[in-house]
Coordinates of C-alpha atoms and ligand atoms in Angstrom, one line a residue:
X29 CA 4.6 60.9 84.3
X30 CA 4.8 60.6 80.5
X31 CA 3.5 57.2 79.6
X32 CA 5.3 55.1 76.9
X33 CA 3.4 53.9 73.8
X34 CA 3.1 50.2 73.6
X35 CA 2.1 47.8 70.8
X36 CA 0.7 44.4 71.8
X37 CA 0.9 41.5 69.3
X38 CA -1.7 38.8 69.6
X39 CA -3.0 35.7 67.6
X40 CA -5.9 34.4 69.7
X41 CA -8.0 35.1 72.7
X42 CA -6.2 38.1 74.0
X43 CA -6.7 37.8 77.7
X44 CA -3.2 39.1 78.4
X45 CA -4.0 42.1 76.1
X46 CA -7.3 42.7 78.1
X47 CA -5.4 42.6 81.3
X48 CA -2.7 45.1 80.1
X49 CA -5.5 47.4 78.9
X50 CA -7.0 47.3 82.4
X51 CA -3.7 48.0 84.1
X52 CA -2.9 50.9 81.7
X53 CA -6.1 52.7 82.9
X54 CA -4.2 53.5 86.1
X55 CA -2.4 56.8 85.6
X56 CA 0.6 55.4 87.5
X57 CA 1.0 52.4 85.2
X58 CA 3.9 53.4 82.8
X59 CA 2.4 52.5 79.5
X60 CA -0.6 53.1 77.2
X61 CA -1.5 50.6 74.5
X62 CA -1.6 52.5 71.3
X63 CA -1.7 49.7 68.7
X64 CA -2.6 46.0 68.5
X65 CA -1.1 43.8 65.8
X66 CA -2.8 40.5 65.0
X67 CA -2.0 37.8 62.4
X68 CA -5.4 36.0 62.7
X69 CA -8.5 37.6 61.3
X70 CA -10.7 35.4 63.5
X71 CA -8.8 36.2 66.8
X72 CA -11.2 37.0 69.6
X73 CA -8.6 39.4 71.0
X74 CA -9.3 42.0 68.3
X75 CA -12.6 42.7 70.2
X76 CA -10.6 44.1 73.1
X77 CA -8.9 46.6 70.8
X78 CA -12.3 47.5 69.2
X79 CA -14.0 47.9 72.6
X80 CA -11.3 50.1 73.9
X81 CA -10.9 52.2 70.6
X82 CA -7.3 51.1 70.2
X83 CA -6.1 51.1 66.6
X84 CA -5.4 47.6 65.3
X85 CA -3.6 46.1 62.3
X86 CA -4.5 42.7 61.0
X87 CA -1.6 41.3 59.0
X88 CA -1.3 38.7 56.3
X89 CA 1.9 36.9 57.1
X90 CA 1.8 35.2 53.7
X91 CA 2.7 38.5 52.2
X92 CA 6.4 39.3 52.1
X93 CA 6.0 42.9 53.1
X94 CA 4.0 42.3 56.3
X95 CA 6.8 43.2 58.7
X96 CA 7.6 46.5 57.0
X97 CA 3.9 47.3 57.2
X98 CA 4.0 46.7 61.0
X99 CA 7.1 48.8 61.4
X100 CA 5.5 51.7 59.4
X101 CA 2.4 51.6 61.6
X102 CA 4.6 51.5 64.8
X103 CA 6.5 54.6 63.7
X104 CA 3.2 56.4 63.2
X105 CA 2.2 55.6 66.8
X106 CA 5.7 56.2 68.3
X107 CA 5.8 52.8 69.8
X108 CA 8.7 52.2 72.3
X109 CA 7.9 48.7 73.5
X110 CA 6.3 45.6 71.9
X111 CA 4.6 43.1 74.1
X112 CA 4.1 39.7 72.5
X113 CA 1.0 38.2 74.2
X114 CA 0.2 34.9 72.6
X115 CA 1.6 35.9 69.2
X116 CA 2.0 32.6 67.3
X117 CA 4.5 33.8 64.7
X118 CA 8.3 34.0 64.9
X119 CA 9.6 37.5 64.6
X120 CA 12.5 37.9 62.2
X121 CA 16.0 39.0 63.1
X122 CA 15.6 41.8 60.6
X123 CA 12.4 43.0 62.3
X124 CA 14.1 43.0 65.7
X125 CA 17.0 45.0 64.4
X126 CA 14.9 47.4 62.5
X127 CA 12.6 48.1 65.4
X128 CA 15.6 48.7 67.6
X129 CA 13.7 48.9 70.8
X130 CA 12.6 46.5 73.5
X131 CA 10.4 43.5 72.7
X132 CA 9.1 41.3 75.5
X133 CA 7.2 38.0 75.5
X134 CA 5.1 36.0 78.0
X135 CA 5.7 32.3 78.0
X136 CA 3.6 29.7 80.0
X137 CA 6.5 27.8 81.6
X138 CA 9.5 28.4 83.8
X139 CA 12.1 29.0 81.1
X140 CA 14.5 27.7 80.1
X141 CA 12.3 24.7 80.7
X142 CA 9.6 23.9 78.1
X143 CA 10.3 26.3 75.3
X144 CA 8.0 26.2 72.4
X145 CA 4.4 24.9 72.1
X146 CA 2.2 22.4 73.9
X147 CA 3.8 23.3 77.2
X148 CA 1.1 22.1 79.7
X149 CA 1.0 18.6 78.2
X150 CA 4.8 18.3 78.3
X151 CA 4.9 19.6 81.9
X152 CA 2.4 17.0 83.1
X153 CA 4.2 14.2 81.2
X154 CA 7.5 15.1 82.9
X155 CA 5.8 15.1 86.3
X156 CA 7.2 18.5 87.2
X157 CA 6.6 19.6 90.8
X158 CA 6.4 23.3 89.9
X159 CA 5.5 25.4 87.0
X160 CA 4.6 29.0 86.2
X161 CA 5.3 31.7 83.6
X162 CA 8.2 33.8 82.4
X163 CA 8.4 37.3 80.9
X164 CA 11.5 37.7 78.9
X165 CA 13.2 39.9 76.3
X166 CA 12.9 38.6 72.7
X167 CA 15.9 37.8 70.6
X168 CA 16.2 35.8 67.4
X169 CA 16.1 32.5 69.1
X170 CA 12.7 31.1 70.3
X171 CA 11.9 31.7 74.0
X172 CA 15.5 32.4 74.7
X173 CA 16.1 36.1 75.6
X174 CA 17.0 37.4 79.0
X175 CA 14.5 36.7 81.7
X176 CA 12.8 39.7 83.3
X177 CA 10.7 37.8 85.8
X178 CA 9.0 34.5 86.6
X179 CA 6.1 33.5 88.8
X180 CA 5.5 30.0 89.9
X181 CA 3.2 27.6 91.7
X182 CA 3.2 24.0 92.9
X183 CA 1.4 21.5 90.7
X184 CA -1.3 19.5 92.5
X185 CA -2.1 15.8 92.0
X186 CA -5.3 16.4 90.1
X187 CA -4.2 19.3 88.0
X188 CA -4.9 18.7 84.3
X189 CA -3.9 20.8 81.3
X190 CA -6.9 23.0 81.6
X191 CA -6.3 23.7 85.3
X192 CA -2.6 24.3 84.7
X193 CA -3.5 26.8 81.9
X194 CA -5.9 28.7 84.2
X195 CA -3.4 28.9 87.1
X196 CA -0.6 29.9 84.8
X197 CA -2.6 32.6 83.0
X198 CA -3.7 34.0 86.4
X199 CA 0.0 34.6 87.2
X200 CA 0.7 35.8 83.6
X201 CA -1.5 38.8 84.0
X202 CA 0.4 39.9 87.1
X203 CA 3.8 39.0 85.7
X204 CA 3.3 41.0 82.5
X205 CA 2.2 44.1 84.5
X206 CA 5.1 43.8 86.9
X207 CA 7.6 43.3 84.1
X208 CA 6.4 46.5 82.4
X209 CA 6.7 48.4 85.6
X210 CA 10.3 47.0 86.2
X211 CA 11.4 47.9 82.7
X212 CA 10.5 51.6 83.2
X213 CA 11.6 51.7 86.7
X214 CA 15.2 50.9 85.9
X215 CA 15.5 52.5 82.4
Ligands
GRF8 C1 -0.6 32.9 77.0 O1 -1.0 31.9 77.9 C2 0.9 33.0 76.8 O2 1.6 32.3 77.8 C3 1.1 32.3 75.5 O3 -0.1 32.4 74.8 C4 -1.2 32.6 75.6 C5 -2.0 33.6 75.1 O4 -3.2 33.8 75.8 N1 2.3 32.8 74.9 P1 -4.2 35.0 75.5 O5 -4.4 35.2 74.0 O6 -3.4 36.2 76.1 O7 -5.5 34.7 76.2

């Protein structure tokens, strides 16, 4: 099997990146991570790229040319899929068009519920019975593209934001990996 080259975009801790790196060590997993893009110089997630000798690009989103810089780097590494894993910056329509290939995102709620930030707090306030995570394609609207898959769990009485985050992220790692497998199984 010829593996596809993937770029992961991060802004923070990078636990989803770490998980994808682990999965990609399996020769049957359809991707290899060839590039990490990060918009935060202090992001812990960069360490996962360093430790695994994956090239990384730290971008300054205040500079107008930053998206073309990313596109140039992605061409160099023949990237065919972008995984947004906690990337806290909206991707422009122009970037999506110019890349022209698949972009997927992981979101910590059962979309279309709770788009945007601060999800766990809002989920608790709404007294939801169930929550989970969603992997979806990215389009120009926030957290709005076609859903690839979701994983869910029932919220317990004593679950707080921190616990919800832990439970959700545990599912995210599996969901992201399964979504990547699905994409290459059917395409
Ligand atoms: C994830 O929980 C994801 O749902 C959200 O941002 C978080 C990133 O976490 N989009 P990490 O950086 O992968 O640890």
